[in-house]
CSV table of C-alpha atoms and ligand atoms in Angstrom, one decimal:
chain,number,residue,atom,x,y,z
A,1,MET,CA,17.6,3.5,24.5
A,2,ALA,CA,19.1,3.4,21.0
A,3,VAL,CA,22.2,1.3,20.6
A,4,GLU,CA,24.4,4.3,19.5
A,5,GLU,CA,23.4,6.1,22.7
A,6,THR,CA,24.6,3.1,24.8
A,7,LEU,CA,27.8,2.9,22.7
A,8,ALA,CA,28.4,6.7,23.1
A,9,ARG,CA,28.7,6.1,26.9
A,10,VAL,CA,31.5,3.5,26.4
A,11,PRO,CA,34.8,5.3,27.1
A,12,LEU,CA,36.5,3.1,24.4
A,13,PHE,CA,34.3,4.8,21.8
A,14,SER,CA,34.2,8.3,23.2
A,15,ALA,CA,36.1,9.8,20.3
A,16,VAL,CA,34.0,8.0,17.6
A,17,LYS,CA,31.6,10.3,15.7
A,18,SER,CA,27.9,9.7,16.1
A,19,LYS,CA,27.4,8.7,12.5
A,20,GLU,CA,30.1,6.0,13.0
A,21,LEU,CA,28.5,4.9,16.3
A,22,LYS,CA,25.2,4.3,14.4
A,23,LYS,CA,27.0,2.0,11.9
A,24,LEU,CA,28.8,0.3,14.8
A,25,GLY,CA,25.5,-0.3,16.5
A,26,LYS,CA,24.3,-2.2,13.5
A,27,ARG,CA,27.5,-4.3,13.4
A,28,MET,CA,27.4,-5.3,17.1
A,29,GLN,CA,25.0,-8.0,17.9
A,30,GLU,CA,23.1,-8.1,21.2
A,31,ARG,CA,24.4,-11.0,23.4
A,32,SER,CA,22.9,-11.9,26.7
A,33,PHE,CA,24.3,-14.1,29.4
A,34,GLY,CA,22.7,-15.5,32.6
A,35,GLU,CA,24.2,-14.9,36.1
A,36,GLY,CA,27.1,-17.4,36.6
A,37,GLU,CA,27.6,-18.0,32.9
A,38,VAL,CA,31.2,-18.3,31.7
A,39,ILE,CA,31.8,-16.1,28.7
A,40,THR,CA,35.6,-16.5,28.1
A,41,THR,CA,37.8,-19.2,29.6
A,42,GLN,CA,41.5,-18.5,30.3
A,43,GLY,CA,43.7,-20.6,28.0
A,44,GLU,CA,41.0,-21.4,25.5
A,45,THR,CA,40.5,-19.8,22.1
A,46,GLY,CA,37.6,-17.3,21.6
A,47,LEU,CA,36.1,-15.2,18.8
A,48,GLY,CA,34.2,-12.5,20.5
A,49,PHE,CA,34.8,-8.9,21.7
A,50,PHE,CA,32.2,-7.5,24.0
A,51,VAL,CA,31.0,-4.2,25.4
A,52,ILE,CA,28.8,-4.4,28.5
A,53,GLU,CA,25.4,-2.6,28.2
A,54,ASP,CA,23.9,-3.8,31.5
A,55,GLY,CA,25.0,-6.0,34.4
A,56,ASN,CA,28.3,-7.0,35.8
A,57,ALA,CA,31.1,-9.5,35.2
A,58,SER,CA,34.2,-10.7,36.9
A,59,VAL,CA,37.6,-11.2,35.3
A,60,SER,CA,39.7,-14.0,36.9
A,61,ARG,CA,43.2,-15.2,36.2
A,62,ASN,CA,44.3,-18.5,37.8
A,63,ASP,CA,41.0,-18.5,39.8
A,64,GLN,CA,41.6,-15.1,41.3
A,65,VAL,CA,39.4,-12.2,40.5
A,66,VAL,CA,41.5,-9.4,39.2
A,67,ARG,CA,38.8,-7.0,38.1
A,68,ASN,CA,35.0,-6.4,38.1
A,69,LEU,CA,33.4,-5.0,35.0
A,70,GLY,CA,30.2,-3.1,34.6
A,71,PRO,CA,28.3,-1.0,32.0
A,72,GLY,CA,30.6,0.7,29.6
A,73,ASP,CA,33.5,-1.7,30.1
A,74,PHE,CA,34.7,-4.0,27.4
A,75,PHE,CA,36.5,-7.4,27.3
A,76,GLY,CA,37.7,-10.0,24.9
A,77,GLU,CA,40.2,-7.8,22.9
A,78,VAL,CA,43.4,-9.6,23.9
A,79,ALA,CA,42.8,-12.9,22.2
A,80,LEU,CA,41.4,-11.1,19.1
A,81,ILE,CA,44.5,-8.9,18.8
A,82,ASP,CA,47.2,-11.6,19.0
A,83,GLU,CA,45.0,-14.6,18.0
A,84,GLY,CA,46.2,-16.3,21.1
A,85,PRO,CA,44.2,-17.9,24.0
A,86,ARG,CA,42.0,-16.0,26.3
A,87,SER,CA,44.2,-14.3,29.0
A,88,ALA,CA,41.5,-14.5,31.7
A,89,THR,CA,38.1,-16.1,32.5
A,90,VAL,CA,35.1,-13.7,32.4
A,91,VAL,CA,32.0,-14.7,34.2
A,92,ALA,CA,28.6,-12.9,34.4
A,93,THR,CA,28.1,-12.0,38.1
A,94,THR,CA,24.6,-10.8,37.3
A,95,ASP,CA,22.4,-11.2,34.3
A,96,LEU,CA,24.4,-9.5,31.6
A,97,ARG,CA,23.5,-7.8,28.4
A,98,CYS,CA,26.4,-7.0,26.0
A,99,ARG,CA,27.0,-6.0,22.4
A,100,GLY,CA,29.5,-8.2,20.7
A,101,MET,CA,31.5,-8.5,17.5
A,102,THR,CA,33.5,-11.3,16.0
A,103,ALA,CA,37.3,-11.3,15.4
A,104,TRP,CA,36.8,-10.8,11.7
A,105,GLU,CA,34.7,-7.7,12.3
A,106,PHE,CA,36.9,-6.3,15.2
A,107,ARG,CA,40.1,-5.9,13.3
A,108,PRO,CA,38.7,-3.9,10.3
A,109,PHE,CA,36.7,-1.8,12.8
A,110,VAL,CA,39.8,-0.9,14.8
A,111,GLU,CA,41.8,-0.3,11.6
A,112,GLU,CA,39.2,2.1,10.4
A,113,HIS,CA,39.1,3.9,13.7
A,114,PRO,CA,42.6,4.9,15.0
A,115,GLU,CA,40.9,6.7,17.9
A,116,VAL,CA,39.6,3.3,19.1
A,117,ALA,CA,43.1,1.8,18.5
A,118,TRP,CA,44.6,4.5,20.7
A,119,ALA,CA,42.0,3.9,23.5
A,120,LEU,CA,42.7,0.2,23.4
A,121,LEU,CA,46.5,0.9,23.6
A,122,LYS,CA,45.9,3.0,26.7
A,123,THR,CA,44.0,0.2,28.4
A,124,LEU,CA,46.6,-2.4,27.5
A,125,VAL,CA,49.5,-0.1,28.6
A,126,GLY,CA,47.6,0.5,31.9
A,127,ARG,CA,47.5,-3.3,32.4
A,128,LEU,CA,51.2,-3.7,31.5
A,129,ARG,CA,52.1,-1.0,34.1
A,130,GLU,CA,50.0,-2.8,36.7
A,131,ALA,CA,51.6,-6.2,35.9
A,132,GLU,CA,55.1,-4.6,36.0
A,133,SER,CA,54.6,-3.0,39.3
A,134,ALA,CA,53.2,-6.2,40.7
A,135,LEU,CA,56.3,-8.0,39.5
A,136,ASN,CA,58.6,-5.4,41.2
A,137,LEU,CA,56.8,-5.8,44.5
A,138,SER,CA,57.3,-9.5,44.6
A,139,ALA,CA,60.9,-9.4,43.3
B,1,LIG,P1,40.8,-11.9,26.3
B,1,LIG,O1,42.1,-12.4,26.7
B,1,LIG,O2,40.5,-12.0,24.9
B,1,LIG,O3,39.7,-12.6,27.2
B,1,LIG,C1,39.7,-12.4,28.6
B,1,LIG,C2,39.5,-10.9,28.8
B,1,LIG,O4,39.6,-10.4,30.1
B,1,LIG,C3,40.7,-10.2,28.1
B,1,LIG,O5,40.7,-10.4,26.7
B,1,LIG,C4,40.5,-8.8,28.6
B,1,LIG,O6,39.5,-8.1,27.9
B,1,LIG,C5,40.1,-9.1,30.1
B,1,LIG,N1,41.2,-9.0,31.0
B,1,LIG,C6,42.2,-9.8,31.1
B,1,LIG,N2,43.1,-9.4,32.1
B,1,LIG,C7,42.5,-8.3,32.6
B,1,LIG,C8,42.9,-7.4,33.7
B,1,LIG,N3,44.0,-7.6,34.4
B,1,LIG,N4,42.1,-6.4,33.9
B,1,LIG,C9,40.9,-6.2,33.2
B,1,LIG,N5,40.5,-7.0,32.2
B,1,LIG,C10,41.3,-8.0,31.9
């Protein structure tokens, strides 16, 4: 399958026009990880943003799995946005094929595509709401 077809199925890119998806496909490198491989480590710095093409990964914070990711999901945006440490550890739970871009490619891409910025905001706000309601429960 052509890269842009895979990217068209990624909800984050759903509003990106097909010509732009083609360009994006050229900018995103294929990255593969073996089952069990650690891709990001909570607290450490990192330079990659990834979209999953095939396979699954787990997201853990403080050794607890908070989310499982699969085809069409993305990860690695947090540390690239604020240039801080990784907020979670992401591990490949199967063999995993991703498309990745570096921090210095990610920012210009998001700035050129406000529709992607909006989709990212939605995801981040969703996570904020979850975190806030979890805090209220335990208060
Ligand atoms: P980053 O902090 O760069 O690296 C770890 C990634 O895990 C993070 O970006 C997000 O993409 C992802 N992540 C962190 N917390 C959550 C969560 N609660 N739900 C889903 N994904 C998360």
